[in-house]
Tab-separated table of C-alpha atoms and ligand atoms in Angstrom:
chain	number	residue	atom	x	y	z
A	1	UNK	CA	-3.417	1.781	-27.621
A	2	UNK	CA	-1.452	5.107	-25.595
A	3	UNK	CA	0.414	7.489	-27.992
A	4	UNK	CA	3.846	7.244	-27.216
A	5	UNK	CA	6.198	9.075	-25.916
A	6	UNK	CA	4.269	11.699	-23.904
A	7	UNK	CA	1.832	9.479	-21.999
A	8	UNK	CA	3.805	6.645	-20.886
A	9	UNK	CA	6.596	7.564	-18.818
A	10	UNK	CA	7.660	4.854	-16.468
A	11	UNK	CA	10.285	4.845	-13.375
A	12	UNK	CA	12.131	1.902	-13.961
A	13	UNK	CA	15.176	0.036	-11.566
A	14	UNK	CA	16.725	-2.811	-12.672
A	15	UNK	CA	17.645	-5.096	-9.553
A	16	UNK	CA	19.846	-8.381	-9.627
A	17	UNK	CA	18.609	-11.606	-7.710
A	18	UNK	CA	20.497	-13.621	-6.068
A	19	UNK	CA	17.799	-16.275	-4.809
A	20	UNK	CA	19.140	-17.467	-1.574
A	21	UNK	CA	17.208	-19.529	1.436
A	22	UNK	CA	15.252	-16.280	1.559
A	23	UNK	CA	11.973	-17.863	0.441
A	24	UNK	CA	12.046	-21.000	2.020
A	25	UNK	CA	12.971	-19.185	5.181
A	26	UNK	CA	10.177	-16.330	4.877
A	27	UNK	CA	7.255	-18.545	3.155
A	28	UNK	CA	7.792	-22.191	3.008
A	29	UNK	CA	6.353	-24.791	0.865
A	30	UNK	CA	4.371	-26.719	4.014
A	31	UNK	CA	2.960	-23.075	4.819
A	32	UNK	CA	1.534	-22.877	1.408
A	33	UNK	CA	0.032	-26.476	1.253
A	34	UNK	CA	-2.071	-26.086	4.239
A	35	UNK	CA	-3.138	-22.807	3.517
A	36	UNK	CA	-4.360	-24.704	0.218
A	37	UNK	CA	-5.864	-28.228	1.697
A	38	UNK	CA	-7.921	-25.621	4.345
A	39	UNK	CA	-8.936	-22.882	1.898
A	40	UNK	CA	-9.787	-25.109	-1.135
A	41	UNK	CA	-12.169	-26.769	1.341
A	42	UNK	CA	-14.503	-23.714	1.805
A	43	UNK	CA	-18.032	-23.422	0.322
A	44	UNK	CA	-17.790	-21.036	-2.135
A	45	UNK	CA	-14.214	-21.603	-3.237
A	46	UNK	CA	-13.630	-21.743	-7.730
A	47	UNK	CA	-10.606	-21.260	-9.556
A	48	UNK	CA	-10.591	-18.184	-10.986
A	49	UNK	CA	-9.938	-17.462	-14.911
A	50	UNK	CA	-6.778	-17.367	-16.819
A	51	UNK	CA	-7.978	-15.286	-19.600
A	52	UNK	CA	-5.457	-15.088	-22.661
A	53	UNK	CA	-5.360	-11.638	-24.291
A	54	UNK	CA	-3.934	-12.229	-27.964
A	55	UNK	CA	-5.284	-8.924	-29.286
A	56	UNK	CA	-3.712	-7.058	-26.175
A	57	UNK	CA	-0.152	-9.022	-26.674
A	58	UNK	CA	0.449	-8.148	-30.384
A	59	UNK	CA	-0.655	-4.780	-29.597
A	60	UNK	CA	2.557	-4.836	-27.685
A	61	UNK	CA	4.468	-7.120	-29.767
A	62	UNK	CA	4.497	-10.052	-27.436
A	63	UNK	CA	3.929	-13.428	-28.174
A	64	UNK	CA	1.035	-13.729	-24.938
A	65	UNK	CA	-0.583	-12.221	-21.737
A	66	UNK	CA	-2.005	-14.485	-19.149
A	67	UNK	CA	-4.442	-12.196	-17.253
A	68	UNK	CA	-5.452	-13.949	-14.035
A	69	UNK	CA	-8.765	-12.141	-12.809
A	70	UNK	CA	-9.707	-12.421	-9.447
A	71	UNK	CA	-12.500	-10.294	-9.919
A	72	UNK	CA	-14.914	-13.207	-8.617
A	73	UNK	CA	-13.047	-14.385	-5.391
A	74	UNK	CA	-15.506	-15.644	-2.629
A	75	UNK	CA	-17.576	-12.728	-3.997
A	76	UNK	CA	-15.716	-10.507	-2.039
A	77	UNK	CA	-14.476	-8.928	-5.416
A	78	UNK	CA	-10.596	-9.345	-5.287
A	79	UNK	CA	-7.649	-12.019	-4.257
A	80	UNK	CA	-7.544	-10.497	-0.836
A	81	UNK	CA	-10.238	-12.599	-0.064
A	82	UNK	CA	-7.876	-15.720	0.347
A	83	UNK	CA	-5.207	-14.050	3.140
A	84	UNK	CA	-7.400	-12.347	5.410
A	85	UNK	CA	-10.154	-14.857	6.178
A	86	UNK	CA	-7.480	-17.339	6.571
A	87	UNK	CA	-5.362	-15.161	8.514
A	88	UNK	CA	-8.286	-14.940	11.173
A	89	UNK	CA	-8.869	-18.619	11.409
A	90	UNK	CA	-5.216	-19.046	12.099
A	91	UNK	CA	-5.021	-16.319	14.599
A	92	UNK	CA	-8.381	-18.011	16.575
A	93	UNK	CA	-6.687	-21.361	16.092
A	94	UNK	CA	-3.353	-20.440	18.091
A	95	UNK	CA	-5.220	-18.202	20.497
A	96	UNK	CA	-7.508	-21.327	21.422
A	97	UNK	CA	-4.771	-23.761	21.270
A	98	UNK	CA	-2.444	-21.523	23.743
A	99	UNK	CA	-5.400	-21.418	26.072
A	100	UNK	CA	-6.184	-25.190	25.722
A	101	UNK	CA	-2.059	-26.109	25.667
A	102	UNK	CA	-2.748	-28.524	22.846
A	103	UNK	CA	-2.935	-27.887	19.146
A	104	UNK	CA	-7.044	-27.534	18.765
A	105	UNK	CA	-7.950	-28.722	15.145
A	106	UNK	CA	-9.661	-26.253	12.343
A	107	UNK	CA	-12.431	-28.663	12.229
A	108	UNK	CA	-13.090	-28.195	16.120
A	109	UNK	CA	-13.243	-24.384	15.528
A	110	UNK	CA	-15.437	-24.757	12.717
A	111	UNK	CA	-18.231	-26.553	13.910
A	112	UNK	CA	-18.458	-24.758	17.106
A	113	UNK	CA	-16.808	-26.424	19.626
A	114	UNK	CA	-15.213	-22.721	20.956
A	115	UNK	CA	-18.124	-20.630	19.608
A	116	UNK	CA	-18.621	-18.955	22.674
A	117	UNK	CA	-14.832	-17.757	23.376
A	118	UNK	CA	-14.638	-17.161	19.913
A	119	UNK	CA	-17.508	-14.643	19.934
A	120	UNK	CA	-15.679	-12.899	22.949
A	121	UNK	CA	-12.844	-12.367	20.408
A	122	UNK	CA	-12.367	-9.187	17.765
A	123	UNK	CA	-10.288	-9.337	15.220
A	124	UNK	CA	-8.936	-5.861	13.889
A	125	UNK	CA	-6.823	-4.472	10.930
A	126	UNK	CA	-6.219	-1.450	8.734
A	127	UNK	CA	-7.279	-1.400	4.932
A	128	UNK	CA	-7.617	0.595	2.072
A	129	UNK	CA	-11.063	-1.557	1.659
A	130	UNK	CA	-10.033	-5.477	0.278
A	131	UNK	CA	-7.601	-6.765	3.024
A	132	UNK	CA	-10.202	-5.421	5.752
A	133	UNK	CA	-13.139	-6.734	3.414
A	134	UNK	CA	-11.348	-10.695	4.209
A	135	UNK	CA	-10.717	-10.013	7.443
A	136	UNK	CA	-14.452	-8.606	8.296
A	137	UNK	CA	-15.415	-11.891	6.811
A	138	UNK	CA	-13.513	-14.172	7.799
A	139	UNK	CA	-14.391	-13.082	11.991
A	140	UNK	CA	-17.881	-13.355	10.605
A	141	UNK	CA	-17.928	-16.490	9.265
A	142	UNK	CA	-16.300	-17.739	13.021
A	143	UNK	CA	-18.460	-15.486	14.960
A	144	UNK	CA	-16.147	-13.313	15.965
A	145	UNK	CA	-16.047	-9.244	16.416
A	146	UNK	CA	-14.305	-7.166	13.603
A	147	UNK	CA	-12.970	-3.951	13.953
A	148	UNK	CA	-11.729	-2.012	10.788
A	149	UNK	CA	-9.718	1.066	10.405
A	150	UNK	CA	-9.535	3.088	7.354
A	151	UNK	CA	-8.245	6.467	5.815
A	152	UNK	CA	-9.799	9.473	4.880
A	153	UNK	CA	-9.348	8.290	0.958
A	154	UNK	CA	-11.630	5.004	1.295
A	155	UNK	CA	-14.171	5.758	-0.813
A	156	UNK	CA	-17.760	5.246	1.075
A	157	UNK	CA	-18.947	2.358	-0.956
A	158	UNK	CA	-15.351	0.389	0.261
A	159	UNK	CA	-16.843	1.973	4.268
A	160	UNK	CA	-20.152	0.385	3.683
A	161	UNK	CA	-19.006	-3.174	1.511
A	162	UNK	CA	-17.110	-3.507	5.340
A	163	UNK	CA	-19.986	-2.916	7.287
A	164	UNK	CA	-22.242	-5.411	5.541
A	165	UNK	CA	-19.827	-8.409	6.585
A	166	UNK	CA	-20.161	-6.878	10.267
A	167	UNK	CA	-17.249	-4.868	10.838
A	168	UNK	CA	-17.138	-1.890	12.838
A	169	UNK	CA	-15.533	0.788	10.791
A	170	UNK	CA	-13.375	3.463	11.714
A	171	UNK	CA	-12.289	6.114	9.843
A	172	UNK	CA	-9.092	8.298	10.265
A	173	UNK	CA	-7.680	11.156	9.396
A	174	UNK	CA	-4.268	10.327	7.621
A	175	UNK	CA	-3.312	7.884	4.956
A	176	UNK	CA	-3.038	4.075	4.741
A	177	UNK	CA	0.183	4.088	7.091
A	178	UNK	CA	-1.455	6.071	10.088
A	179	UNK	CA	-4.702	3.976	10.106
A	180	UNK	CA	-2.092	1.019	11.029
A	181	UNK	CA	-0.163	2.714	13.377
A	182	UNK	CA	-3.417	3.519	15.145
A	183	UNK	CA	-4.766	-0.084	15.181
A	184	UNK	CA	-1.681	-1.493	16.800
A	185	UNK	CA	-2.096	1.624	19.341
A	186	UNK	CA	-5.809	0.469	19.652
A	187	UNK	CA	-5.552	-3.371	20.011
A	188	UNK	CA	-2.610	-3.270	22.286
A	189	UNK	CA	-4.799	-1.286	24.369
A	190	UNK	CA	-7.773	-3.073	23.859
A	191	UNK	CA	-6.615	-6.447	23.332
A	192	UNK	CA	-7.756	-6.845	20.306
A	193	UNK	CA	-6.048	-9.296	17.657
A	194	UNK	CA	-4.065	-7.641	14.611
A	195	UNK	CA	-5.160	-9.356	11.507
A	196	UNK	CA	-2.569	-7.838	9.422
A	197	UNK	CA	-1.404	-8.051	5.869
A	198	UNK	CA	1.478	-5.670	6.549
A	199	UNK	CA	4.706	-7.247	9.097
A	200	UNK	CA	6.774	-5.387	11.138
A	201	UNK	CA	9.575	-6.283	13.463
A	202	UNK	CA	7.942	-8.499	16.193
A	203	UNK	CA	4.878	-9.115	13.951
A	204	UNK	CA	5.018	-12.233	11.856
A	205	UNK	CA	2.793	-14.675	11.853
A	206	UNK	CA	-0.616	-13.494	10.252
A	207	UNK	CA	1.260	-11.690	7.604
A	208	UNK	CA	2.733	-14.988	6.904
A	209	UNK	CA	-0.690	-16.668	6.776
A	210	UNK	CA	-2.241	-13.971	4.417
A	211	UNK	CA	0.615	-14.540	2.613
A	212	UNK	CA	0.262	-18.225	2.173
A	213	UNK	CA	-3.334	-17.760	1.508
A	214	UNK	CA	-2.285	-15.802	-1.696
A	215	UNK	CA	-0.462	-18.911	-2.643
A	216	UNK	CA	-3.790	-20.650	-3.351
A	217	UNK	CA	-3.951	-18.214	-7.019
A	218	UNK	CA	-0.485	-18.528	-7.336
A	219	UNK	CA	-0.600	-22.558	-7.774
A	220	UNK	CA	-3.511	-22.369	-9.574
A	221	UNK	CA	-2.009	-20.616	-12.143
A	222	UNK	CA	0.983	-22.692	-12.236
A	223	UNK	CA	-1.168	-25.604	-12.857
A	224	UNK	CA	-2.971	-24.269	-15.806
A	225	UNK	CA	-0.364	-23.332	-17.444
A	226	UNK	CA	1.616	-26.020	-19.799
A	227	UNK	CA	5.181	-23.791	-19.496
A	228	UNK	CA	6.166	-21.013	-17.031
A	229	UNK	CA	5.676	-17.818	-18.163
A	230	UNK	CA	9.129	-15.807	-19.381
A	231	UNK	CA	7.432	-12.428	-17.558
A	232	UNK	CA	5.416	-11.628	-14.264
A	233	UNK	CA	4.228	-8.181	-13.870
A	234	UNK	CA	3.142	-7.606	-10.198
A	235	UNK	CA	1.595	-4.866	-8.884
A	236	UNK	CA	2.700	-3.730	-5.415
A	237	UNK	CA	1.124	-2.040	-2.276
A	238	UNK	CA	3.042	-3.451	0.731
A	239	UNK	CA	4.198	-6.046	-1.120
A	240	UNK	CA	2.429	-9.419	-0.439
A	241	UNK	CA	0.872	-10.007	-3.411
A	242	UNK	CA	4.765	-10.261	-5.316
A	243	UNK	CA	6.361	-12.066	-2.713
A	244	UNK	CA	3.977	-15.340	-2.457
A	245	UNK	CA	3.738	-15.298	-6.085
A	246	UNK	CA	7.271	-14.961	-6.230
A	247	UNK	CA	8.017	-17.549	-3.460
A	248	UNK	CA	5.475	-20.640	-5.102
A	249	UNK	CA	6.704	-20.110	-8.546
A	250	UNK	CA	10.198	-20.541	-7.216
A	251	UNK	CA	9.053	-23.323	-5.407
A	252	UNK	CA	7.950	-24.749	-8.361
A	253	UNK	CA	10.259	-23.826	-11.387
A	254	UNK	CA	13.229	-23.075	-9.788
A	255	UNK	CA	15.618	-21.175	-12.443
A	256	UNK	CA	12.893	-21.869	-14.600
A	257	UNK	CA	10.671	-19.215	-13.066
A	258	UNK	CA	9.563	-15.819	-14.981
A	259	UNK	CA	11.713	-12.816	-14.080
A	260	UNK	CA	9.713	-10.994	-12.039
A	261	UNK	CA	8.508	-7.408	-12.458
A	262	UNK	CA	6.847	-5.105	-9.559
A	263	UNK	CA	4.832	-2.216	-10.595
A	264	UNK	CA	3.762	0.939	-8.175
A	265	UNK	CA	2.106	4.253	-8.253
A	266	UNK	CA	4.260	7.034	-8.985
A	267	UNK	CA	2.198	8.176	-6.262
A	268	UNK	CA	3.110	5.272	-3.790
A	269	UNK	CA	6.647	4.021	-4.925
A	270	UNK	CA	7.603	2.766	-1.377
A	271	UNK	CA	8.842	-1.100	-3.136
A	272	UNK	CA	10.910	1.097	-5.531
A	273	UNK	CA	12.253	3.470	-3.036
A	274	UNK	CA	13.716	0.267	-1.129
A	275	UNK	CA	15.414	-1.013	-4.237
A	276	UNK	CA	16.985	2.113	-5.267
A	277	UNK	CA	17.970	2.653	-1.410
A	278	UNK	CA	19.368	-1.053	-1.447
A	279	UNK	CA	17.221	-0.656	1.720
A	280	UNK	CA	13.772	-0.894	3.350
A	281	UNK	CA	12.565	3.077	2.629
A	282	UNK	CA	9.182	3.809	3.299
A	283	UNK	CA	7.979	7.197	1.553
A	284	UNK	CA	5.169	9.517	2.286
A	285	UNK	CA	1.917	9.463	0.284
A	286	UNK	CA	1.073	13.287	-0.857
A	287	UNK	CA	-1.521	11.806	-2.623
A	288	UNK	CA	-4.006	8.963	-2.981
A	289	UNK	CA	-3.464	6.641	-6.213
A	290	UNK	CA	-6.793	6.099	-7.715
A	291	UNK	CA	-4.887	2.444	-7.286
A	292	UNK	CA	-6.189	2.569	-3.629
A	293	UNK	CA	-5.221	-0.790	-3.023
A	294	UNK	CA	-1.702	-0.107	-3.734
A	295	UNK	CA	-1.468	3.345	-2.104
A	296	UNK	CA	0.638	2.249	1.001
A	297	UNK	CA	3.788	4.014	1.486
A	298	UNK	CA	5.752	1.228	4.308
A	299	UNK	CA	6.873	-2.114	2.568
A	300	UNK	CA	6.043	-5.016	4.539
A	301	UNK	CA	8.844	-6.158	6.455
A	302	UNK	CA	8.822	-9.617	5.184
A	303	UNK	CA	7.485	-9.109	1.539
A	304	UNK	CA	10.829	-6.802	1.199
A	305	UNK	CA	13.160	-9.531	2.466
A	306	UNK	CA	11.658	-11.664	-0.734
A	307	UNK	CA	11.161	-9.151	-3.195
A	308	UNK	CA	14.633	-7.843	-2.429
A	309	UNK	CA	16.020	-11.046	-3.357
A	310	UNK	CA	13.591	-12.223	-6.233
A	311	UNK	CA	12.747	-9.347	-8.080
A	312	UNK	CA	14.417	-8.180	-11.604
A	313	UNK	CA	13.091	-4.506	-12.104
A	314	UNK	CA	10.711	-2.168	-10.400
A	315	UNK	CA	8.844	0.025	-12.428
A	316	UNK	CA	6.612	3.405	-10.994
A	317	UNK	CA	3.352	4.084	-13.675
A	318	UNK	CA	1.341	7.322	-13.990
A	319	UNK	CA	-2.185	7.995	-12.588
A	320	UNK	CA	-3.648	9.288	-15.982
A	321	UNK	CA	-3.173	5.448	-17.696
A	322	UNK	CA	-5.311	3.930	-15.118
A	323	UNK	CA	-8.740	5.344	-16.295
A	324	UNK	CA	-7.792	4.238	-20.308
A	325	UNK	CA	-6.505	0.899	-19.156
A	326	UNK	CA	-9.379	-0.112	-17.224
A	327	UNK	CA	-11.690	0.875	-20.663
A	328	UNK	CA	-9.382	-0.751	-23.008
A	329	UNK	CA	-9.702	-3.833	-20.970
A	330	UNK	CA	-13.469	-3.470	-20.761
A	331	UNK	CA	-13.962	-3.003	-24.419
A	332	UNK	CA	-11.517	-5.880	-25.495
A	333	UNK	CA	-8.187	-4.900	-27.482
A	334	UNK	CA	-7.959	-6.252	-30.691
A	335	UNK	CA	-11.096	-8.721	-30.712
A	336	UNK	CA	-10.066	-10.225	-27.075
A	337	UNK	CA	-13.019	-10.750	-24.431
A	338	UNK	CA	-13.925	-7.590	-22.475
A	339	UNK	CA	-12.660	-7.910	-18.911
A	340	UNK	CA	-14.274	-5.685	-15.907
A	341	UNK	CA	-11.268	-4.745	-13.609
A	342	UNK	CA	-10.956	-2.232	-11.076
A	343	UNK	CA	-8.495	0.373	-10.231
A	344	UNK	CA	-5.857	-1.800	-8.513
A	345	UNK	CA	-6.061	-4.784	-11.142
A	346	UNK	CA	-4.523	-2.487	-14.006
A	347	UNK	CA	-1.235	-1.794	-12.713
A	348	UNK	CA	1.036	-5.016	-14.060
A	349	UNK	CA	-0.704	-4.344	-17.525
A	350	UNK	CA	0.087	-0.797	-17.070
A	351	UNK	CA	3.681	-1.850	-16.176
A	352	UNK	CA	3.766	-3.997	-19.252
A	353	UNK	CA	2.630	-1.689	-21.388
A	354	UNK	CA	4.614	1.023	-20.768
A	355	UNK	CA	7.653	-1.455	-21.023
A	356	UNK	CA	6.824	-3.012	-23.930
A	357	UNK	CA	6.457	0.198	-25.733
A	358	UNK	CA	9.702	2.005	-24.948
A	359	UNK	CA	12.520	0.612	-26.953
A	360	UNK	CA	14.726	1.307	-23.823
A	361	UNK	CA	12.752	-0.660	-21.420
A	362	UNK	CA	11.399	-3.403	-23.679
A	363	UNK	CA	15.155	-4.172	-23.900
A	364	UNK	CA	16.250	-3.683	-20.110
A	365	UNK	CA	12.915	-5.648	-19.501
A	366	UNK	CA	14.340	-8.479	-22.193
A	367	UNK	CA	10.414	-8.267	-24.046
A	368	UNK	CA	10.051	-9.731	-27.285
A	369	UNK	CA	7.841	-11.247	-29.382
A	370	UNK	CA	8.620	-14.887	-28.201
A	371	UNK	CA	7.598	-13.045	-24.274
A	372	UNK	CA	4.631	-15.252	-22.911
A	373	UNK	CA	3.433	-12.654	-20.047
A	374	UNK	CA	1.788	-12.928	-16.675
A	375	UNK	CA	-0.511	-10.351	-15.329
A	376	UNK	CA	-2.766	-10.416	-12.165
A	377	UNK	CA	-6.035	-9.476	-12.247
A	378	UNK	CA	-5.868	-8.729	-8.464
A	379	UNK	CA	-9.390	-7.019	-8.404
A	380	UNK	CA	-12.965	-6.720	-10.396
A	381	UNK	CA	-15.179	-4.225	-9.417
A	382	UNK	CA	-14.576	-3.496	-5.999
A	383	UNK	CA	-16.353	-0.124	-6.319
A	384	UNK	CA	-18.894	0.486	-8.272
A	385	UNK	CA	-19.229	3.849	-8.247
A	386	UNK	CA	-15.623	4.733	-9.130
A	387	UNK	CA	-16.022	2.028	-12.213
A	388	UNK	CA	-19.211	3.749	-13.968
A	389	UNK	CA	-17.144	6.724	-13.097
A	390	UNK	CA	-13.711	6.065	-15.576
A	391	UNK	CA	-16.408	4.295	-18.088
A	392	UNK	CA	-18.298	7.477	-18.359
A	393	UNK	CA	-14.616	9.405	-18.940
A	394	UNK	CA	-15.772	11.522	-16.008
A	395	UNK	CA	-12.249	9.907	-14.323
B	401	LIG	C1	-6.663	-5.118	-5.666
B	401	LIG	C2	-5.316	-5.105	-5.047
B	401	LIG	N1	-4.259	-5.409	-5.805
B	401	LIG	C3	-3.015	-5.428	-5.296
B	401	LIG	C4	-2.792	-5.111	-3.968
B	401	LIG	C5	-1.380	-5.108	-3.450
B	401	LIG	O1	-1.138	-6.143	-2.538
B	401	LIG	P1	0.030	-5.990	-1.464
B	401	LIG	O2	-0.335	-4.857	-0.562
B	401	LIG	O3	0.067	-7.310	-0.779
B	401	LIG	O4	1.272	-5.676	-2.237
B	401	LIG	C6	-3.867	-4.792	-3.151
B	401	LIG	C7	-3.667	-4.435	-1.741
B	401	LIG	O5	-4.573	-4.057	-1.026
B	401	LIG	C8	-5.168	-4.789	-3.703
B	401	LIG	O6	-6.240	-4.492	-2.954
């Protein structure tokens, strides 16, 4: 386990929910059930693992950790994989239905009957590599065109992982936030359709769907488990991720739901900047988070009108725990199962950590030894490269 105190200094901001219609308003229940009934359907689709870490949680004095890893998801290596490919099928489903001025069925556009306006289509989106990774292969399961943008910072494995499921990929200079401000630039010339996981005002609707396409892990979770958690430690890029978690446990538990935790980069606080700010704040990124996926430095619109509702703390973590974190996990702490995360996957146990360890925070944070703790797994190893690289200590 980290020495303590030098090595694990967290940001942390306590925040007070108030739980209005926010959730039902933003991302409700019927939203996540057909994202479910359509997704569930698709060759290819397993429940991931809940893995229990005992060794891990009385490491930390906790009575459990419930580490969901999505490292397997439809192969495409993280839980991304369930928002963008859906997304896409919901975008090609309106855009055919508008044109046809009924509601065309999912099972029309799957077996072909629009194949050939379909294959006219491109979908488009910027990434940091697993958003734009769904997305590519989602348009290529339909047969449509994909166009990717990413920052200088993707790492060429993440550039080449899209261009095996067919995307074009183009590469920017700038971070995370420029690459989408030059996609909407792009497709509004072009015509192209935005496949976003990101909202902004006047763009809703396939944020939603990603959104609700996350709500597939959420539930499964929820139905493996005999009690709600007390704890959920979420990472956060733009947000997403927390928010449909957030909004199907609520669904679900009601008052009964965990308290709910979002973790950032120090590097990429923009979720923590908001909720000191009592206001949407997006910050600049100096510098890349080796937690690429969460690098992003704009909230998404509609992710923030949840989280700001939902959540009870936000907490910023250090680069240099990322590297041991990811080994610890690998190696099994305390006897539990070795896990193979990536970068991105580490941050709620990060979070956790650093809480439980701090006498201050483990009591702002309300952790004790009777705390049964949720964690997301959000990625495996979505690059291998940068994985052999923090196993060999060279990161
Ligand atoms: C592995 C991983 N975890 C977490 C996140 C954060 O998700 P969100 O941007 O929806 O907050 C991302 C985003 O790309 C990711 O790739």
């Amino acid at each position: 386990m980290f020495a303590l105190p030098e090595t694990l200094t967290a940001g942390f901001h306590a925040s007070e929910p108030r739980f209005g219609p926010v959730i039902q308003d933003t991302l409700p229940r019927a939203g996540f059930d057909r994202a479910e009934a359509e997704i569930t359907t698709w060759s290819g689709y397993h429940q991931t693992p809940l893995t229990d870490l005992p060794g891990y949680a009385r490491s930390l004095g906790l009575g459990a950790i419930h580490y969901k890893d999505e490292g397997q998801r439809f192969g495409l290596g993280s839980f991304k994989a369930l928002g963008g490919a859906y997304a896409v099928l919901r975008v090609i489903q309106r855009t055919i239905s508008g044109r046809e001025g009924r509601t065309v069925g999912v099972n029309e556009i799957l077996n072909g009957d629009y194949a050939q306006q379909i294959s006219n289509m491109t979908m488009t989106s910027a990434t940091d590599g697993n958003h734009g990774r769904s997305v590519a292969w989602g348009a290529q399961r339909l047969g449509a065109k994909c166009r990717i943008y990413i920052h200088s910072g993707v790492s060429p494995f993440r550039a080449n992982a899209l261009r095996a499921l067919g995307a074009d990929v183009i590469r920017i200079d700038g971070d995370y936030d420029a690459t989408v401000a030059q996609t909407r630039v792009d497709a509004e010339e072009h015509g192209w359709m935005i496949v976003s996981d990101t909202s902004w005002p006047g763009y809703t609707q396939p944020p939603v769907d990603v959104m609700a396409g996350y709500g597939v892990m959420a539930r499964e979770i929820l139905r493996e488990l005999a009690e709600p958690p007390t704890h959920v430690f979420l990472q956060g890029g733009v947000g997403g991720l927390a928010a449909a978690v957030i909004a199907v446990f609520h669904q679900e538990w009601g008052a009964n739901a965990p308290r709910s935790i979002i973790v950032e980069p120090d590097l990429a606080p923009c979720l923590f900047a908001s909720s000191k700010a009592n206001a949407m704040t997006p910050v600049k990124i100096q510098e890349e988070s080796l937690m690429a996926g969460l690098s992003c430095g704009e909230p998404s619109q509609l992710a923030w009108a949840i989280l700001s509702q939902t959540v009870h703390g936000f907490m910023t973590i250090p680069e240099h725990l990322v590297a041991p974190t990811v080994r610890l996990l690998s190696q099994g702490c305390n006897g539990d199962p070795g896990i193979e995360a990536g970068e991105s996957a580490v941050a709620g146990l990060i979070g956790l950590s650093c809480g439980a360890l701090d006498r201050h925070l483990r009591n702002a944070l309300r952790l004790d030894t009777q705390s049964r703790v949720l964690v997301i797994g959000s990625e495996g190893i979505t690059d291998p490269e940068v994985f052999s690289a923090i196993m060999s200590g060279e990161i």
